[in-house]
Short mmCIF file of C-alpha atoms and ligand atoms in Angstrom, two decimals:
data_model
loop_
_atom_site.label_atom_id
_atom_site.label_comp_id
_atom_site.label_asym_id
_atom_site.label_seq_id
_atom_site.Cartn_x
_atom_site.Cartn_y
_atom_site.Cartn_z
CA MET A 1 22.67 -10.97 -24.68
CA ALA A 2 19.51 -9.26 -23.44
CA ASP A 3 19.21 -11.25 -20.26
CA THR A 4 22.81 -10.68 -19.25
CA LEU A 5 22.87 -6.90 -19.67
CA PRO A 6 24.46 -5.55 -16.49
CA THR A 7 22.49 -3.20 -14.27
CA THR A 8 24.09 -0.33 -12.39
CA GLY A 9 23.42 -1.98 -9.02
CA PRO A 10 21.63 -5.01 -7.63
CA LEU A 11 18.09 -5.09 -9.01
CA ARG A 12 15.54 -4.56 -6.25
CA HIS A 13 11.76 -4.78 -6.31
CA PHE A 14 9.06 -3.76 -3.81
CA LEU A 15 6.52 -6.54 -4.26
CA GLN A 16 5.67 -6.90 -0.59
CA PHE A 17 6.55 -4.97 2.54
CA LYS A 18 9.04 -7.56 3.75
CA ASP A 19 11.19 -7.08 0.62
CA PHE A 20 12.87 -4.27 2.60
CA SER A 21 14.68 -4.41 5.92
CA LYS A 22 13.76 -2.24 8.89
CA GLN A 23 16.72 0.03 8.11
CA GLU A 24 15.65 0.41 4.49
CA ILE A 25 12.06 1.26 5.47
CA GLN A 26 13.34 3.79 7.99
CA TYR A 27 15.58 5.34 5.33
CA ILE A 28 12.66 5.67 2.88
CA LEU A 29 10.44 7.24 5.55
CA GLU A 30 13.16 9.75 6.46
CA ARG A 31 13.77 10.58 2.82
CA ALA A 32 10.01 11.01 2.28
CA ARG A 33 10.03 13.60 5.07
CA LEU A 34 12.69 15.63 3.27
CA ILE A 35 10.90 15.24 -0.08
CA LYS A 36 7.60 16.35 1.48
CA THR A 37 9.22 19.39 3.10
CA LYS A 38 10.74 20.47 -0.21
CA PHE A 39 7.41 19.89 -1.99
CA LYS A 40 5.61 22.14 0.50
CA GLN A 41 8.25 24.84 -0.07
CA TYR A 42 7.92 24.56 -3.89
CA LYS A 43 11.58 23.56 -4.09
CA PRO A 44 12.45 21.42 -7.13
CA HIS A 45 13.69 17.90 -6.45
CA HIS A 46 14.56 16.46 -9.86
CA THR A 47 16.56 13.40 -8.87
CA LEU A 48 14.94 11.20 -11.55
CA HIS A 49 15.40 13.53 -14.51
CA ASP A 50 15.00 11.64 -17.81
CA ARG A 51 13.78 8.45 -16.06
CA THR A 52 10.54 6.82 -17.21
CA LEU A 53 7.96 5.03 -15.07
CA ALA A 54 5.48 2.62 -16.68
CA MET A 55 2.29 2.19 -14.65
CA ILE A 56 0.24 -0.90 -15.47
CA PHE A 57 -3.29 -1.00 -14.08
CA GLU A 58 -5.36 -4.17 -14.29
CA LYS A 59 -7.75 -2.74 -11.64
CA ALA A 60 -9.21 0.74 -11.11
CA SER A 61 -7.37 3.46 -9.17
CA THR A 62 -7.55 7.12 -8.21
CA ARG A 63 -4.88 7.65 -5.51
CA THR A 64 -2.28 5.20 -6.78
CA ARG A 65 -2.42 6.53 -10.31
CA VAL A 66 -2.32 10.21 -9.40
CA SER A 67 0.36 9.84 -6.71
CA PHE A 68 2.74 7.81 -8.90
CA GLU A 69 2.11 9.94 -11.98
CA ALA A 70 2.40 13.31 -10.24
CA GLY A 71 5.33 11.98 -8.19
CA MET A 72 7.37 10.91 -11.19
CA TYR A 73 6.80 14.26 -12.94
CA GLN A 74 7.80 16.09 -9.75
CA LEU A 75 11.05 14.06 -9.70
CA GLY A 76 11.82 15.26 -13.23
CA GLY A 77 10.81 12.04 -14.96
CA GLU A 78 8.13 10.84 -17.36
CA VAL A 79 5.22 8.41 -17.05
CA ILE A 80 3.46 5.93 -19.32
CA HIS A 81 0.02 4.74 -18.22
CA ILE A 82 -1.17 1.33 -19.45
CA THR A 83 -4.33 -0.60 -18.66
CA ALA A 84 -5.33 -4.16 -19.50
CA SER A 85 -8.02 -2.89 -21.87
CA ASP A 86 -5.78 -0.57 -23.89
CA SER A 87 -2.79 -2.92 -24.13
CA GLN A 88 -2.13 -6.45 -25.38
CA LEU A 89 -2.43 -7.66 -21.76
CA GLY A 90 -6.19 -7.57 -22.32
CA ARG A 91 -5.71 -9.84 -25.34
CA SER A 92 -3.78 -12.51 -23.40
CA GLU A 93 -0.17 -11.53 -24.12
CA PRO A 94 1.78 -13.41 -21.43
CA ILE A 95 2.83 -11.31 -18.46
CA GLU A 96 6.40 -12.59 -18.88
CA ASP A 97 6.60 -11.27 -22.47
CA THR A 98 5.07 -7.97 -21.38
CA ALA A 99 7.73 -7.67 -18.68
CA ARG A 100 10.58 -8.43 -21.09
CA VAL A 101 9.38 -5.79 -23.55
CA ILE A 102 8.36 -2.96 -21.22
CA SER A 103 11.45 -3.29 -19.04
CA ARG A 104 13.70 -2.73 -22.07
CA MET A 105 12.05 0.64 -22.64
CA VAL A 106 11.52 2.21 -19.22
CA ASP A 107 13.49 2.57 -15.97
CA ILE A 108 10.92 1.43 -13.41
CA VAL A 109 7.48 -0.23 -13.41
CA MET A 110 4.49 -0.01 -11.05
CA ILE A 111 1.79 -2.68 -11.38
CA ARG A 112 -1.69 -3.04 -9.89
CA THR A 113 -3.02 -6.51 -10.60
CA PHE A 114 -4.78 -9.58 -9.22
CA GLU A 115 -2.74 -12.49 -7.83
CA GLN A 116 0.63 -11.79 -6.20
CA SER A 117 2.04 -14.56 -8.40
CA ARG A 118 1.29 -12.38 -11.43
CA ILE A 119 3.47 -9.48 -10.25
CA GLU A 120 6.15 -11.97 -9.19
CA ARG A 121 6.18 -13.43 -12.69
CA PHE A 122 6.49 -9.93 -14.13
CA ALA A 123 9.36 -9.07 -11.78
CA ALA A 124 11.17 -12.33 -12.57
CA HIS A 125 11.34 -11.26 -16.22
CA SER A 126 11.96 -7.55 -15.70
CA ARG A 127 15.30 -5.78 -16.12
CA VAL A 128 14.11 -2.86 -13.99
CA PRO A 129 12.64 -2.42 -10.50
CA VAL A 130 8.98 -3.38 -10.08
CA ILE A 131 6.66 -1.83 -7.46
CA ASN A 132 3.45 -3.40 -6.19
CA GLY A 133 0.65 -0.85 -6.58
CA LEU A 134 -1.81 -3.39 -5.04
CA THR A 135 -2.42 -7.07 -5.56
CA ASN A 136 -5.08 -9.33 -4.04
CA GLU A 137 -2.58 -10.18 -1.28
CA TYR A 138 -0.62 -6.97 -0.53
CA HIS A 139 -0.67 -3.17 -0.74
CA PRO A 140 2.81 -2.21 0.49
CA CYS A 141 2.87 1.41 -0.83
CA GLN A 142 -0.28 2.19 1.15
CA ILE A 143 1.16 0.83 4.39
CA LEU A 144 4.36 2.81 3.81
CA ALA A 145 2.18 5.94 3.58
CA ASP A 146 0.12 4.93 6.61
CA ILE A 147 3.17 4.40 8.79
CA PHE A 148 4.63 7.70 7.60
CA THR A 149 1.32 9.34 8.56
CA PHE A 150 1.30 7.67 11.98
CA ILE A 151 4.85 8.91 12.66
CA GLU A 152 3.92 12.46 11.57
CA HIS A 153 1.11 12.54 14.12
CA HIS A 154 2.41 10.40 16.99
CA GLY A 155 6.10 9.61 16.49
CA SER A 156 7.55 6.09 16.31
CA ILE A 157 5.12 3.23 15.72
CA GLU A 158 7.41 0.77 17.50
CA GLY A 159 5.65 -0.86 20.46
CA LYS A 160 2.26 0.61 19.48
CA THR A 161 -0.98 -1.27 18.71
CA VAL A 162 -2.91 -1.07 15.44
CA ALA A 163 -6.50 -2.40 15.49
CA TRP A 164 -7.66 -3.83 12.17
CA ILE A 165 -11.47 -4.06 11.92
CA GLY A 166 -12.67 -5.89 8.81
CA ASP A 167 -11.63 -8.11 5.97
CA GLY A 168 -8.52 -10.31 5.97
CA ASN A 169 -7.34 -8.64 2.77
CA ASN A 170 -4.33 -7.08 1.04
CA MET A 171 -4.21 -4.19 3.53
CA SER A 172 -4.39 -6.35 6.65
CA TYR A 173 -1.74 -8.80 5.39
CA THR A 174 0.57 -5.89 4.73
CA TRP A 175 -0.05 -4.44 8.20
CA VAL A 176 1.00 -7.78 9.70
CA GLN A 177 4.20 -7.85 7.62
CA ALA A 178 4.99 -4.28 8.63
CA ALA A 179 4.37 -5.09 12.31
CA GLU A 180 6.92 -7.90 12.20
CA ILE A 181 9.53 -5.70 10.57
CA LEU A 182 8.99 -2.49 12.55
CA GLY A 183 8.05 -3.98 15.93
CA PHE A 184 4.43 -3.07 16.59
CA LYS A 185 1.28 -5.12 17.22
CA VAL A 186 -1.85 -5.76 15.13
CA ASN A 187 -5.15 -6.55 16.89
CA PHE A 188 -7.13 -8.21 14.11
CA SER A 189 -10.89 -8.75 14.03
CA ALA A 190 -12.88 -10.08 11.06
CA PRO A 191 -16.15 -11.99 10.73
CA SER A 192 -15.84 -15.75 10.76
CA GLY A 193 -14.62 -17.00 7.39
CA TYR A 194 -12.84 -13.74 6.48
CA GLY A 195 -9.75 -14.11 8.68
CA LEU A 196 -6.07 -14.20 7.77
CA ASP A 197 -4.62 -17.15 5.87
CA PRO A 198 -1.34 -18.34 7.47
CA VAL A 199 -0.01 -18.83 3.93
CA HIS A 200 0.38 -15.05 3.81
CA THR A 201 1.07 -14.24 7.47
CA GLY A 202 3.37 -17.10 8.45
CA ASN A 203 3.23 -17.66 12.21
CA PRO A 204 3.75 -14.27 13.81
CA GLY A 205 3.97 -14.25 17.61
CA SER A 206 1.20 -12.83 19.82
CA ASN A 207 3.35 -9.69 20.25
CA VAL A 208 2.79 -9.08 16.51
CA LEU A 209 -0.70 -10.47 15.80
CA GLU A 210 -3.63 -11.09 18.13
CA VAL A 211 -6.98 -12.23 16.72
CA PHE A 212 -10.27 -11.08 18.31
CA SER A 213 -13.78 -12.31 17.55
CA ASP A 214 -15.23 -9.10 19.08
CA PRO A 215 -14.22 -5.98 17.12
CA LEU A 216 -14.78 -3.72 20.14
CA LYS A 217 -12.27 -5.75 22.18
CA ALA A 218 -9.74 -5.44 19.37
CA CYS A 219 -9.94 -1.65 19.67
CA GLU A 220 -9.26 -1.50 23.42
CA GLY A 221 -6.11 0.50 24.07
CA ALA A 222 -5.19 0.76 20.37
CA HIS A 223 -3.14 3.71 19.11
CA LEU A 224 -4.64 3.43 15.63
CA ILE A 225 -7.90 1.96 14.35
CA THR A 226 -8.05 1.13 10.68
CA THR A 227 -10.39 -0.59 8.28
CA ASP A 228 -11.04 -1.03 4.58
CA VAL A 229 -13.89 -1.83 2.20
CA TRP A 230 -15.87 -4.99 2.94
CA THR A 231 -15.44 -6.08 -0.68
CA SER A 232 -12.09 -5.62 -2.38
CA MET A 233 -11.62 -5.27 -6.13
CA GLY A 234 -11.88 -8.63 -7.82
CA PHE A 235 -14.37 -10.02 -5.25
CA GLU A 236 -17.44 -8.07 -6.40
CA GLU A 237 -19.61 -11.16 -6.85
CA GLU A 238 -19.42 -11.70 -3.06
CA ASN A 239 -20.68 -8.20 -2.30
CA GLU A 240 -24.24 -8.99 -1.18
CA GLN A 241 -23.15 -11.83 1.12
CA ARG A 242 -20.35 -9.71 2.55
CA LYS A 243 -22.76 -6.86 3.38
CA LYS A 244 -24.62 -9.30 5.63
CA ASP A 245 -21.53 -10.94 7.13
CA PHE A 246 -19.67 -7.69 7.90
CA SER A 247 -22.53 -5.67 9.43
CA ASN A 248 -20.92 -5.72 12.93
CA TRP A 249 -17.45 -4.85 11.58
CA LYS A 250 -18.09 -1.16 11.17
CA VAL A 251 -15.81 1.33 12.91
CA THR A 252 -18.01 3.41 15.23
CA SER A 253 -17.42 6.23 17.72
CA GLN A 254 -17.85 3.60 20.47
CA MET A 255 -14.85 1.73 19.07
CA MET A 256 -12.85 4.95 18.86
CA SER A 257 -13.70 5.61 22.53
CA ALA A 258 -12.37 2.17 23.52
CA ALA A 259 -8.96 3.02 22.01
CA GLN A 260 -6.31 5.41 23.39
CA PRO A 261 -7.72 8.93 23.89
CA ASN A 262 -5.64 10.32 21.01
CA ALA A 263 -5.98 7.23 18.75
CA LEU A 264 -5.96 7.87 15.02
CA PHE A 265 -8.41 6.54 12.45
CA MET A 266 -7.10 5.48 9.03
CA HIS A 267 -8.69 4.11 5.86
CA CYS A 268 -6.80 3.63 2.61
CA LEU A 269 -9.88 4.85 0.65
CA PRO A 270 -12.15 4.67 -1.23
CA ALA A 271 -14.55 4.47 1.76
CA HIS A 272 -18.21 3.62 2.11
CA ARG A 273 -19.68 5.71 4.93
CA GLY A 274 -22.26 3.69 6.85
CA GLU A 275 -20.67 0.36 5.83
CA GLU A 276 -17.14 -0.23 7.16
CA VAL A 277 -17.01 3.14 8.96
CA ASP A 278 -19.51 5.64 10.33
CA ALA A 279 -19.39 9.13 8.86
CA ASP A 280 -18.74 10.73 12.26
CA VAL A 281 -15.52 8.67 12.55
CA ILE A 282 -14.06 9.12 9.07
CA ASP A 283 -15.08 12.80 9.03
CA GLY A 284 -14.25 13.27 12.72
CA PRO A 285 -11.26 14.84 14.51
CA GLN A 286 -9.28 11.60 14.93
CA SER A 287 -9.39 10.72 11.24
CA VAL A 288 -6.20 11.30 9.22
CA VAL A 289 -7.42 9.79 5.96
CA TRP A 290 -6.59 12.85 3.82
CA ASP A 291 -3.03 12.97 5.17
CA GLU A 292 -2.76 9.25 4.42
CA ALA A 293 -3.83 9.82 0.83
CA GLU A 294 -1.44 12.76 0.33
CA ASN A 295 1.45 10.86 1.85
CA ARG A 296 1.22 8.24 -0.89
CA LEU A 297 2.83 10.91 -3.09
CA HIS A 298 5.77 11.62 -0.79
CA VAL A 299 6.64 8.05 0.24
CA GLN A 300 6.41 6.73 -3.32
CA LYS A 301 8.77 9.45 -4.57
CA ALA A 302 11.24 8.31 -1.91
CA LEU A 303 10.61 4.68 -2.88
CA MET A 304 11.25 5.24 -6.60
CA GLU A 305 14.40 7.21 -5.82
CA PHE A 306 15.64 4.45 -3.53
CA LEU A 307 14.99 1.71 -6.09
CA LEU A 308 16.71 3.63 -8.90
CA LEU A 309 19.50 5.50 -7.12
CA GLY A 310 19.94 3.73 -3.78
CA PRO A 311 20.43 5.75 -0.57
CA GLN A 312 21.33 9.40 -1.27
N1 LIG B 401 -5.83 3.55 -1.55
C1 LIG B 401 -5.70 3.33 -2.87
O1 LIG B 401 -4.84 2.56 -3.31
O2 LIG B 401 -6.56 4.03 -3.65
P1 LIG B 401 -6.82 3.83 -5.21
O3 LIG B 401 -7.51 2.52 -5.38
O4 LIG B 401 -7.68 5.00 -5.59
O5 LIG B 401 -5.50 3.84 -5.93
N1 LIG B 402 -8.67 -3.72 -0.24
C1 LIG B 402 -9.05 -2.75 -1.27
C2 LIG B 402 -8.07 -1.63 -1.27
C3 LIG B 402 -8.37 -0.55 -2.30
C4 LIG B 402 -7.32 0.51 -2.32
C5 LIG B 402 -9.09 -3.45 -2.62
O1 LIG B 402 -8.21 -4.28 -2.89
O2 LIG B 402 -10.00 -3.16 -3.41
#
């Protein structure tokens, strides 16, 4: 009986950026704008009254935890926070069994974990929508917030160029997916051996992805320069080697000068000043990193609403 229980609408997940169409992304971004405006005016927006979000963290977090938790409370709902160490996940309970159990008790689930296959296995056994709060391969909520932030500052991202300086990681794969869906370009530059795996990018055309060996060249004419930590969570044992390999992949004021005069700088945070970005860039006038962080709250509220209620 359990597995045939009808849902109120087709069950949707947000496991990677391409799970949504261009129209759906545009809807969520528009809705986030309304939700943000109401938030700034202290107007209640309790569209998810009595709904419960379970957040499962198998890696550390500051922004993702606070934005989902605060966001769900602001929508009138409740939140349960679970980590591997304080749940049976840390004692090898299968992810499929965890999904079956948790999704009978809550309305929506957010997971931060390791392999994408792990969140896919959870979603395949969940009765409720599942959101990717970061995996080794993707970070779709962050890119939703970043694109919202770009639009707030510079209008449509369509036809624009985003320069990625650094690791071929979850953030850069998600930028490439977003570029294909929304029609912008990614100039990608990483040290040799840290590039993008076609398993995760497919074969995007040169109007979507162009790879540069020289990070400065990648920044030329860009509307946005963005980077991320040299060592992502789960890869800590590579840290010392990566510090050597990535030393030229640091965003500097020279790189910012090579971009468009009003180019933005973004970083999903946490950042390491003096490693992947110089302090005068991240703390400089073109940096919008604090807006990016705040906008996680607004876009994720719109995302949870969309997954549970559909377009309003
Ligand atoms: N950018 C981001 O996801 O931050 P946290 O790791 O703090 O959640
Ligand atoms: N690429 C980083 C992003 C942190 C928000 C990581 O996975 O650790």
